[in-house]
Structure formats: C-alpha cells, structure tokens
mmCIF file of C-alpha atoms in Angstrom:
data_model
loop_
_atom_site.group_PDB
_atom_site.id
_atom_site.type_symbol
_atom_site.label_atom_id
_atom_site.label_comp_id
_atom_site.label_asym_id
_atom_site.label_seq_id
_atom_site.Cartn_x
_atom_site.Cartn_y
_atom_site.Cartn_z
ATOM 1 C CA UNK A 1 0.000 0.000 0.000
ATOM 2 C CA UNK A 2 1.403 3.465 -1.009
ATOM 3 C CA UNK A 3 1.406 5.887 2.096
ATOM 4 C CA UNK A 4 -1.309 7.575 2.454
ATOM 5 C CA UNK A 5 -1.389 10.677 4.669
ATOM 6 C CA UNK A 6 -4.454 12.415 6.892
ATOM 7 C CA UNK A 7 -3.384 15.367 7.861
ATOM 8 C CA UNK A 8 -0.054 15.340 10.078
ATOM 9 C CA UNK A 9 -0.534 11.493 10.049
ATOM 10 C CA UNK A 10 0.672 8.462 7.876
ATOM 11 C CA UNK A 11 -0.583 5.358 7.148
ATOM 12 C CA UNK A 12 1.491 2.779 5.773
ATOM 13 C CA UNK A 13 1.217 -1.470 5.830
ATOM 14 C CA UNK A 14 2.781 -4.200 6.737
ATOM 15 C CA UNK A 15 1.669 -7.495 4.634
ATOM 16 C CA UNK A 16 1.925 -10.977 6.671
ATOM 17 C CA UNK A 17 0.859 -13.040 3.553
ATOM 18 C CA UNK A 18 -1.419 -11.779 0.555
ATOM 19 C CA UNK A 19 -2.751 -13.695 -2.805
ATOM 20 C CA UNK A 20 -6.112 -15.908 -3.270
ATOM 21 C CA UNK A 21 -6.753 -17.152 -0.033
ATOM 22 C CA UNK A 22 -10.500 -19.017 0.615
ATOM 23 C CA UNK A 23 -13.606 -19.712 -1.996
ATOM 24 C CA UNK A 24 -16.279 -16.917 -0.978
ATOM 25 C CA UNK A 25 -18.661 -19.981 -0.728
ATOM 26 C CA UNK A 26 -16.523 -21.160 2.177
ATOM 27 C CA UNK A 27 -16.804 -18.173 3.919
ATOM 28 C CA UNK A 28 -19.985 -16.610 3.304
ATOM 29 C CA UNK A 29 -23.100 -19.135 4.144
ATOM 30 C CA UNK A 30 -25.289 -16.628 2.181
ATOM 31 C CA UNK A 31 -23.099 -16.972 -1.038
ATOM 32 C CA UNK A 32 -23.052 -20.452 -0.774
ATOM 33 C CA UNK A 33 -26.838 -20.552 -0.811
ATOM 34 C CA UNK A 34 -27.314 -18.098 -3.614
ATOM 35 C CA UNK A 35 -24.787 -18.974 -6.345
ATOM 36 C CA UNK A 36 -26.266 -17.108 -8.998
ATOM 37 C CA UNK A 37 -26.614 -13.877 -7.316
ATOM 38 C CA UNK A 38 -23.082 -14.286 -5.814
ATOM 39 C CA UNK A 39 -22.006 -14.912 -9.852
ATOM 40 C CA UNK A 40 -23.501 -11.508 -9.784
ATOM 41 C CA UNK A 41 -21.643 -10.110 -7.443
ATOM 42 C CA UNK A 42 -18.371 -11.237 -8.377
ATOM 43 C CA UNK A 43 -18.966 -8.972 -11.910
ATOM 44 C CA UNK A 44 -19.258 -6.080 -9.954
ATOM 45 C CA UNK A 45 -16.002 -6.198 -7.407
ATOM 46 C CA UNK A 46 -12.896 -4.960 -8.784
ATOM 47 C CA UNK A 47 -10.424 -7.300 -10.295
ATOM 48 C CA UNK A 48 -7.855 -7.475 -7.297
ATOM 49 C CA UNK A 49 -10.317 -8.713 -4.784
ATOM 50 C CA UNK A 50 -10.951 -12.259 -6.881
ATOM 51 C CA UNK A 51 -8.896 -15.084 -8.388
ATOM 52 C CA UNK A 52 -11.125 -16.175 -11.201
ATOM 53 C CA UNK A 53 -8.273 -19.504 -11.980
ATOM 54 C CA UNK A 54 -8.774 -20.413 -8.720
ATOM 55 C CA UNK A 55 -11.922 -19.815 -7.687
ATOM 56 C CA UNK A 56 -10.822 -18.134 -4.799
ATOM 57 C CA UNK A 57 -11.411 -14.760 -3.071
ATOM 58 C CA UNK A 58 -7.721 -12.516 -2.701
ATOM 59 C CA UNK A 59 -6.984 -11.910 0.942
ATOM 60 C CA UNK A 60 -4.246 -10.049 2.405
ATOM 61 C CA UNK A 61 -2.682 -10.447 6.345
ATOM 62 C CA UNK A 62 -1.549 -6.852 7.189
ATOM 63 C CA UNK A 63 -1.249 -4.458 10.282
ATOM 64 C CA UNK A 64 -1.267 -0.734 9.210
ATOM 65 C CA UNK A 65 1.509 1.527 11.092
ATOM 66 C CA UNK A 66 -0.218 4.733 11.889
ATOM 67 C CA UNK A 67 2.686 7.471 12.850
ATOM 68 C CA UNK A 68 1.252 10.574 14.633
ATOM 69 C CA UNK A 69 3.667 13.548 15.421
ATOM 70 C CA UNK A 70 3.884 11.647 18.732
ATOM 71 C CA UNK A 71 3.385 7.975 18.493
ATOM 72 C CA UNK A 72 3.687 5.369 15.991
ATOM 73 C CA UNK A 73 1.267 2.937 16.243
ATOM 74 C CA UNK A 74 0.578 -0.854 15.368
ATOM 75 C CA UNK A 75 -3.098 -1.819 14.439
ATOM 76 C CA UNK A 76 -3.847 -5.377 14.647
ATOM 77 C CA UNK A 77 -0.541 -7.801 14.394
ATOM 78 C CA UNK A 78 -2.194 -10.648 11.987
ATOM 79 C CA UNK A 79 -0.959 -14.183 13.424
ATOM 80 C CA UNK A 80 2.452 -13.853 14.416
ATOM 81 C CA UNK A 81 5.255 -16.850 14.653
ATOM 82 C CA UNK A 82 5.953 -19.943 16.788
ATOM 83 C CA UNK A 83 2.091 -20.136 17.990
ATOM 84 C CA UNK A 84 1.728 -23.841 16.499
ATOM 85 C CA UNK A 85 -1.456 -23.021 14.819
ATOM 86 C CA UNK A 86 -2.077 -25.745 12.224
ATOM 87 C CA UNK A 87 -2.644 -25.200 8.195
ATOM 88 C CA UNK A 88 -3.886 -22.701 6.703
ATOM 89 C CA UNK A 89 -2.666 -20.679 9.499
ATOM 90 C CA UNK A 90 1.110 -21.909 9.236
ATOM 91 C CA UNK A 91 2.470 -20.062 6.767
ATOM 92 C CA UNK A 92 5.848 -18.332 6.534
ATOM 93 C CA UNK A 93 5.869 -15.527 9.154
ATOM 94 C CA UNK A 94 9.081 -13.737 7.785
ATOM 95 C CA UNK A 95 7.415 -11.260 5.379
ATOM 96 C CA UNK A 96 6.181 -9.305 8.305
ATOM 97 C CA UNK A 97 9.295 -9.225 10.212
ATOM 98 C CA UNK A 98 10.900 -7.767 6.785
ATOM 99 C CA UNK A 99 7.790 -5.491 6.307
ATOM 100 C CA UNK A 100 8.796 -4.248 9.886
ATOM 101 C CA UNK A 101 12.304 -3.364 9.161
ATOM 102 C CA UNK A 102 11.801 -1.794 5.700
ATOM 103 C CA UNK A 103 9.250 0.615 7.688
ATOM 104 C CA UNK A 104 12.965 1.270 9.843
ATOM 105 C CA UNK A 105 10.912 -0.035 13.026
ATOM 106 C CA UNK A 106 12.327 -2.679 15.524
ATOM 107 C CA UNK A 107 10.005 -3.439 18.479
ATOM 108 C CA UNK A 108 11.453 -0.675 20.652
ATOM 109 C CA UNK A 109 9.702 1.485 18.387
ATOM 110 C CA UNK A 110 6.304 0.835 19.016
ATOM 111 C CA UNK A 111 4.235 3.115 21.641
ATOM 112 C CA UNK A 112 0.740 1.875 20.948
ATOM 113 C CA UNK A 113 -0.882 -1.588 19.501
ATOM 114 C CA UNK A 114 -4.436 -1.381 18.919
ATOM 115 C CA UNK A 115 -6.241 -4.654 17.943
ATOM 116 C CA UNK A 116 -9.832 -4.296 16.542
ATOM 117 C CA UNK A 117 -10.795 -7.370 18.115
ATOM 118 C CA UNK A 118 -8.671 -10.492 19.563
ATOM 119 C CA UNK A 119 -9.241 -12.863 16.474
ATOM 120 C CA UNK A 120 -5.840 -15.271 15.625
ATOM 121 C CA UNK A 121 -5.150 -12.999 12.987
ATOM 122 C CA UNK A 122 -5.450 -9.632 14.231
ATOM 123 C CA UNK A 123 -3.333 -10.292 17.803
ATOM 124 C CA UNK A 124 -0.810 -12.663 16.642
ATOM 125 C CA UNK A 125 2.140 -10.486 16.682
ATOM 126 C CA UNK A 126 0.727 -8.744 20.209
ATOM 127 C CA UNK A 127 3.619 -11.568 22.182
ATOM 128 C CA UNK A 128 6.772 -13.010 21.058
ATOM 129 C CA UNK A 129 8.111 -16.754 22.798
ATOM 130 C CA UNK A 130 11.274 -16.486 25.011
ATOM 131 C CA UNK A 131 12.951 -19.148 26.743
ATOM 132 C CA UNK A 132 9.683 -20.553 26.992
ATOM 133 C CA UNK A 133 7.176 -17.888 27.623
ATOM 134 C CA UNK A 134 4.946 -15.429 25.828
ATOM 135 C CA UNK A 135 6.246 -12.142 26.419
ATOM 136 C CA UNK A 136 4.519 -9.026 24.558
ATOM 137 C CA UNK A 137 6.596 -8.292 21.446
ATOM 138 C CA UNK A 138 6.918 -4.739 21.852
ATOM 139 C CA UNK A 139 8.619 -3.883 24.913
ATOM 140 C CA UNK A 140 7.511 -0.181 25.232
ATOM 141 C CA UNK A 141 3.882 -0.595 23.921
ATOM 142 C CA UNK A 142 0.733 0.095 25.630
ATOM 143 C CA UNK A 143 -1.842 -2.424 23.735
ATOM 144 C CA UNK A 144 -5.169 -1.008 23.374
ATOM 145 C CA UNK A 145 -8.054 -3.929 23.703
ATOM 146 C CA UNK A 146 -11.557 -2.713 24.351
ATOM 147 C CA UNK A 147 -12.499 -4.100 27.802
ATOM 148 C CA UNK A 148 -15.991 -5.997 26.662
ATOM 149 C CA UNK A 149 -13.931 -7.361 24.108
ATOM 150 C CA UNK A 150 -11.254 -9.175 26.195
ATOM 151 C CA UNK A 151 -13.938 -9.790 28.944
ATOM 152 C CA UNK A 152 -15.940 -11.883 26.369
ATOM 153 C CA UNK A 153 -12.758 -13.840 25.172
ATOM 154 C CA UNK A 154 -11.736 -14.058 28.886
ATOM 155 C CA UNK A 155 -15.112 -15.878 29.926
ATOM 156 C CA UNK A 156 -14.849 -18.504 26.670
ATOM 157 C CA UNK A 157 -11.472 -19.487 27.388
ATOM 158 C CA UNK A 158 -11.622 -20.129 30.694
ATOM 159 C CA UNK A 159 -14.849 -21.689 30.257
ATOM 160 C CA UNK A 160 -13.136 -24.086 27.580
ATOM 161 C CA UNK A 161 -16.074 -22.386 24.747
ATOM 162 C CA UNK A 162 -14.466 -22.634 21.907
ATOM 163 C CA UNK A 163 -15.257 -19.740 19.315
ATOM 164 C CA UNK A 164 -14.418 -19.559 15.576
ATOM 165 C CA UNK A 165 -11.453 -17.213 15.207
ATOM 166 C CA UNK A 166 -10.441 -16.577 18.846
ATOM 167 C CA UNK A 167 -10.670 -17.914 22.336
ATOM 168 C CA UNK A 168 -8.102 -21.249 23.714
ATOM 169 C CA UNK A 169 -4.527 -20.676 22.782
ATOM 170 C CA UNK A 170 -5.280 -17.448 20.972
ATOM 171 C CA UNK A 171 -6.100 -15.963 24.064
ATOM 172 C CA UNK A 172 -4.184 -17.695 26.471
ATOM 173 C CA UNK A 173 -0.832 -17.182 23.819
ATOM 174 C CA UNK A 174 -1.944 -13.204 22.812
ATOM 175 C CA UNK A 175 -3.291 -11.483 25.355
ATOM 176 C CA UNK A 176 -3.160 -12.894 28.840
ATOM 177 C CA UNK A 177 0.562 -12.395 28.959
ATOM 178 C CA UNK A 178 -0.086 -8.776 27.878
ATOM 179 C CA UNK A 179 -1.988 -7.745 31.129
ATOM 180 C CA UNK A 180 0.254 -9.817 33.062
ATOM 181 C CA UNK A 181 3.371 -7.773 31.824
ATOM 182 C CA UNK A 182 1.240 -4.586 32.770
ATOM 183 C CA UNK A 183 1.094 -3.131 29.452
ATOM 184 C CA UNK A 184 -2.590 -3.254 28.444
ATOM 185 C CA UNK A 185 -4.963 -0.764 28.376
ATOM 186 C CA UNK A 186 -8.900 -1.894 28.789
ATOM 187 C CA UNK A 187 -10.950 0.741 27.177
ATOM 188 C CA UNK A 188 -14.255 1.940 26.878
ATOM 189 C CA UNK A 189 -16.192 3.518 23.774
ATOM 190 C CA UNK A 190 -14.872 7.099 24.334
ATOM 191 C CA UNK A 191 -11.110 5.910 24.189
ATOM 192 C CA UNK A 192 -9.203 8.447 21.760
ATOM 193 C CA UNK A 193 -5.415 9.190 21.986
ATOM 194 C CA UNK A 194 -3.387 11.837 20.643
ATOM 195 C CA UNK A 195 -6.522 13.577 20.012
ATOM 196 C CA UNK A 196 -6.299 11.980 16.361
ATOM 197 C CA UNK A 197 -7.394 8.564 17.063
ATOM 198 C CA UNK A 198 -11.085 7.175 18.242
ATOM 199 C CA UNK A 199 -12.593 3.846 18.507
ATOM 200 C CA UNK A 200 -16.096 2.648 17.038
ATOM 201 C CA UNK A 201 -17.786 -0.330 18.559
ATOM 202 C CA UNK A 202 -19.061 -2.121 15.428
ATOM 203 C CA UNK A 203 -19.719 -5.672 17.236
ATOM 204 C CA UNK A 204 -20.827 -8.767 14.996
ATOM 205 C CA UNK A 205 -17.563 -10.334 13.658
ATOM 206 C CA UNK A 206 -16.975 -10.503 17.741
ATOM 207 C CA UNK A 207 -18.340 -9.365 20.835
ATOM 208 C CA UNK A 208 -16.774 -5.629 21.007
ATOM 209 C CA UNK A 209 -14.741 -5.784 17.419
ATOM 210 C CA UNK A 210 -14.143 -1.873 17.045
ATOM 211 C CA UNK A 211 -12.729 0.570 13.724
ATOM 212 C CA UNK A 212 -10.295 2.620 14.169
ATOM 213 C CA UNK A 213 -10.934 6.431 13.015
ATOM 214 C CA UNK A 214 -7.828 8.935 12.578
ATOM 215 C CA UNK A 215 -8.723 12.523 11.418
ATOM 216 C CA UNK A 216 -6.218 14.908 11.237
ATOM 217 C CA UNK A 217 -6.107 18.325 9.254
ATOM 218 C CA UNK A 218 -9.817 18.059 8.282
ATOM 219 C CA UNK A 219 -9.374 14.606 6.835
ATOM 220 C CA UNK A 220 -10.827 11.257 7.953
ATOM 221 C CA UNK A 221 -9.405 7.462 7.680
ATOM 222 C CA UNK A 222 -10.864 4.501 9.034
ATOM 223 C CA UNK A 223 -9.678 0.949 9.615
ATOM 224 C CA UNK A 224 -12.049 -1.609 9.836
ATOM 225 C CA UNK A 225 -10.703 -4.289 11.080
ATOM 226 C CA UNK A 226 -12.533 -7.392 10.282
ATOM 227 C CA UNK A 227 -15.901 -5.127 9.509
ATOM 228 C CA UNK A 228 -15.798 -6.514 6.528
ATOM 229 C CA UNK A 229 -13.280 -9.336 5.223
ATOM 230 C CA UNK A 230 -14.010 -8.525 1.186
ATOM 231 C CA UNK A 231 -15.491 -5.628 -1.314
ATOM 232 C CA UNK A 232 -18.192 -8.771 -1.889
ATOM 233 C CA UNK A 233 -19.718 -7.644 1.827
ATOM 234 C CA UNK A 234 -19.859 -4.101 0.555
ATOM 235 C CA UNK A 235 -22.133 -5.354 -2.122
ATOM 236 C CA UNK A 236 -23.976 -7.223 -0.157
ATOM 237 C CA UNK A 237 -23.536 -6.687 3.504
ATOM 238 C CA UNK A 238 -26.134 -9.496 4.816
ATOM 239 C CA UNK A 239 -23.013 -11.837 4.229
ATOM 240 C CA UNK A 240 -21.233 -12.448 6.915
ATOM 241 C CA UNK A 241 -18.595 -14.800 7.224
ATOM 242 C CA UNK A 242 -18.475 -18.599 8.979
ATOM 243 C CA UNK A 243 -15.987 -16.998 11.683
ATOM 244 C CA UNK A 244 -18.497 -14.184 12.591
ATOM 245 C CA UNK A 245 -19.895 -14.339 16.528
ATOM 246 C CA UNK A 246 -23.133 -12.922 15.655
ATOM 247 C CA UNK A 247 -23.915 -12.864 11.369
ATOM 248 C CA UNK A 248 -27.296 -10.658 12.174
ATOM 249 C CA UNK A 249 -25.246 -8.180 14.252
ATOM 250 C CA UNK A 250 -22.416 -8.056 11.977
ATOM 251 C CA UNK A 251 -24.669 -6.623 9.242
ATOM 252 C CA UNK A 252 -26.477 -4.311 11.685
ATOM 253 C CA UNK A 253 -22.720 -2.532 11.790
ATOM 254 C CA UNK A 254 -21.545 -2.516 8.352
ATOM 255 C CA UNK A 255 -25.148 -1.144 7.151
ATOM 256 C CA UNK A 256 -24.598 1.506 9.660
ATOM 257 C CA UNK A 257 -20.875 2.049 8.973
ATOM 258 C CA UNK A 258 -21.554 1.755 5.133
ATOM 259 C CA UNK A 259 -24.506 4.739 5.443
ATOM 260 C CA UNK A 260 -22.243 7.078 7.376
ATOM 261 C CA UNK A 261 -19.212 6.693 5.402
ATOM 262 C CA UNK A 262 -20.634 6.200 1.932
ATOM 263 C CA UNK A 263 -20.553 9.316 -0.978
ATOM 264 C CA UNK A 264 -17.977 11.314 1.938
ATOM 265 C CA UNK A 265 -14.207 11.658 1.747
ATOM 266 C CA UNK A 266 -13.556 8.921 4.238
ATOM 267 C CA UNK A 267 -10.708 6.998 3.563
ATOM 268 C CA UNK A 268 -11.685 3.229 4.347
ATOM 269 C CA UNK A 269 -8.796 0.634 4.921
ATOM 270 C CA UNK A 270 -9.885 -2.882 5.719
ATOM 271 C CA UNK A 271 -7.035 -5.264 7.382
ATOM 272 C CA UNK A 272 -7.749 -7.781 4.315
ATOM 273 C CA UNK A 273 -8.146 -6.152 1.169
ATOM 274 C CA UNK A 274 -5.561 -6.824 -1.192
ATOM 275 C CA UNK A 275 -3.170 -3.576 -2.916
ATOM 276 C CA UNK A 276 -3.976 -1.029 -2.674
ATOM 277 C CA UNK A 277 -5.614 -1.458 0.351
ATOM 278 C CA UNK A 278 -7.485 1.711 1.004
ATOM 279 C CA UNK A 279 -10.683 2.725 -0.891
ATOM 280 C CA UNK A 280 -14.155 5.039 -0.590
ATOM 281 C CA UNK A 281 -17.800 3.137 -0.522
ATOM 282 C CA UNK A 282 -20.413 4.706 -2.765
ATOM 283 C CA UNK A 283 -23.709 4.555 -1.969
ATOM 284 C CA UNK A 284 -26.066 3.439 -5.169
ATOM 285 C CA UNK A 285 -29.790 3.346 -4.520
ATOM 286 C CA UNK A 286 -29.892 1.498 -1.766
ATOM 287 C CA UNK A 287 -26.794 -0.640 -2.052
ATOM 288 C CA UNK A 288 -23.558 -0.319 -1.708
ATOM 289 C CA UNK A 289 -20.501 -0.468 -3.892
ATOM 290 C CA UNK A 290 -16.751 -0.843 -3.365
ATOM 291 C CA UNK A 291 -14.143 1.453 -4.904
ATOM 292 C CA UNK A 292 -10.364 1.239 -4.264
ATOM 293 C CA UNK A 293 -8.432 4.684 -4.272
ATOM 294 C CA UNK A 294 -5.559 4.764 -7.427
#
C-alpha cells in the first residue's frame, strides 16, 4: 500500500501473507446458498479482490503503522510466529518481520498496539516466545483492547467455549501475557489518543470488534478491522462470514458504517483487502458499492 497521509498522520502497511486465499462460498453461508446472485456479485467487485483460476477470493494479512507527530502505532498484528497453529494458518511468518524493518521499526519502536478485536489474525504479533514464555513483542507498547472485548474472550477461554477465530490458545498465547506484563490498556467507547485517534464499537464479527478512526487536518481514515473481510460484503452486507460471533449483528454494523461513510471523503482501509488497500464506498440506490483509491 502506497502511504497515504491524513493530515499530520501516515498510514502505511505491513503485509503478513497476501494472494487468493479461501472460496467466498466457504466463507460466506449466504453466497453459498445463492450462487447465482453471488455470480452476480463477483462482476461487480474490482479485479484485485478475486482469483477467477482459482476460484478463490484474494486476501491479504496486514497491520497498518499509523505514525502521529507523537506515536507510531501498530493496528492489529495478523498471526504472528511460533504459535503452532495448524494449516492454513502456518504459513511463513518472515514477510512481516521484513515489512517491519523496511518501515525502519524494531520493536522498541512501538508506543501503541491497537487490535480491533482479539481474532488469531489480528493479535498474533501482540507476544513473542522467550525461553519458553509469551512475552509481549513490543517492549515499550501500551496495547489497546476494548475491555468488553477481552472480557468476552476471557469468559470462553476459561470456560473451555471454543469460538471460531479466537478464544483457547489465541487468548491464552496473545493477550493474557499482555496484562500480566502490565502493558494493556482496557478501554471503553470514548477511548481516543493523541486527540487523532477514536474507537467505534461495530460488534458482529466478535463481541466488542471496534474501527479505528484517525482525522487529522480536516481529513478522515478509518480501519475496519474485520468489519468486513471482502469488497463482496460491501455489495452485499447481509453476508457475513463462517468466523463471525453474531452474522445478524455483523450486518447491523456494516449497514450503519456503510450509510455514514458512503458518498464522503472517508478513507476506508480494511485489514484484508488486497493492494492497494485503502478505498471510498459509494452509496447506489440502496446498495452499496466498493471502490479502491488509485
């Protein structure tokens, strides 16, 4: 993704793993059950987003690095390395590690990890194993998790619930040792820091997943997390995905996200849409449509 500034703050990205990735009638029950309006669909979404050879939708593992005049900031940390999590999830971690350094980070660098929600693939970077333990990776971070959202993940796992995306080892590996070190922050709705950066609750995917909105200089950016995992959820938001906590709330948020944002100058940067990343939604009648920024 090319840098992309808002105001007196950049936005850059570092990829984990990118290219066609799952069939979008593995991950959306709706599409699955509709093939010929999801044949539809797929005509209208921009030629990045889908693998027509393979059948399979283009999905990208990033965390953006959001530099204020005062902090740089991780958000999200996709899966992160030495967790033992089994295929798909074991690919090569490297890429991010060099994504890091070309960015001229190392750990030390980091004041502030947000993660939009505690999924596998949005905390994994949050700890790092030494001699034996989980340890956060980024010694002089505060991580940011909203409090309902760790609360609900905290109940699950020690419950032994097991949740799509998140909960058991996730948890246990990603953000326990976090509080233990002393480093998190449990926030509420109002959180904002360096009076640039806000959170939205838009719950569905998970219990309290939130966006992230920077506005600086009369401009506005937002990263959505896991608000939506493709452009095909623009076009039709009722599809949520097989890792979603609550489908019917999850479309409750993007309709509402989708109506504020849509026809405006917000900047809109999903963790896993492919280069380049960061587009606009257009509102047309009373859908919605997906258009990247060139």
């Amino acid at each position: 993704m090319r840098k992309l500034t808002i105001g007196d703050v950049t936005i850059t990205s570092i990829i984990e793993r990118d290219g066609p990735w799952r069939a979008p009638e593995a991950m959306f029950p709706k599409a699955a059950a509709s093939p010929g309006l999801l044949a539809e669909r797929l005509k209208e979404v921009e030629p990045e987003t889908f693998d027509a050879t393979s059948g399979k939708m283009v999905i990208t593992y990033q965390t953006y690095v959001v530099r204020t005049p005062h902090h740089t900031i991780l958000v999200d940390t996709c899966t992160g390395e030495d967790k033992g999590y089994p295929a798909p999830m074991d690919f090569p971690k490297q890429p991010w590690l060099d994504g890091l350094k070309a960015e001229g980070l190392a750990f030390e660098d980091i004041d502030y990890v947000l993660c939009t929600h505690l999924h596998i693939d949005h905390s994994g970077w949050n700890t790092v194993l030494r001699d034996g333990r989980w340890v956060p990776t980024f010694p002089r971070a505060k991580y940011v998790f909203h409090k309902r959202e760790y609360a609900a993940w905290e109940e699950t796992t020690k419950a032994a619930v097991e949740r799509p995306g998140g909960g058991g080892n996730v948890f246990r590996f990603n953000c326990e040792p976090v509080v233990a070190a002393g480093q998190a922050l449990l926030v509420d709705n109002d959180f904002q820091l360096d009076d640039r950066i806000t959170l939205e609750p838009t719950p569905g995917h998970s219990p309290c997943h939130c966006c992230v909105h920077i506005r600086s200089g009369g401009q506005h950016a937002v990263i959505t997390g896991d608000l939506m995992h493709h452009a095909l959820q623009v076009h039709q938001p009722d599809w949520s995905t097989v890792f979603c906590w609550d489908p019917a709330e999850a479309e409750t948020s993007r309709r509402r996200f989708f109506g504020a944002v849509a026809d405006t100058d917000t900047r809109v940067l999903p963790i896993h849409f492919p280069d380049p990343s960061v587009g606009r939604v257009e509102a047309q009648g009373d859908r919605f449509r997906w258009r990247y920024m060139r």
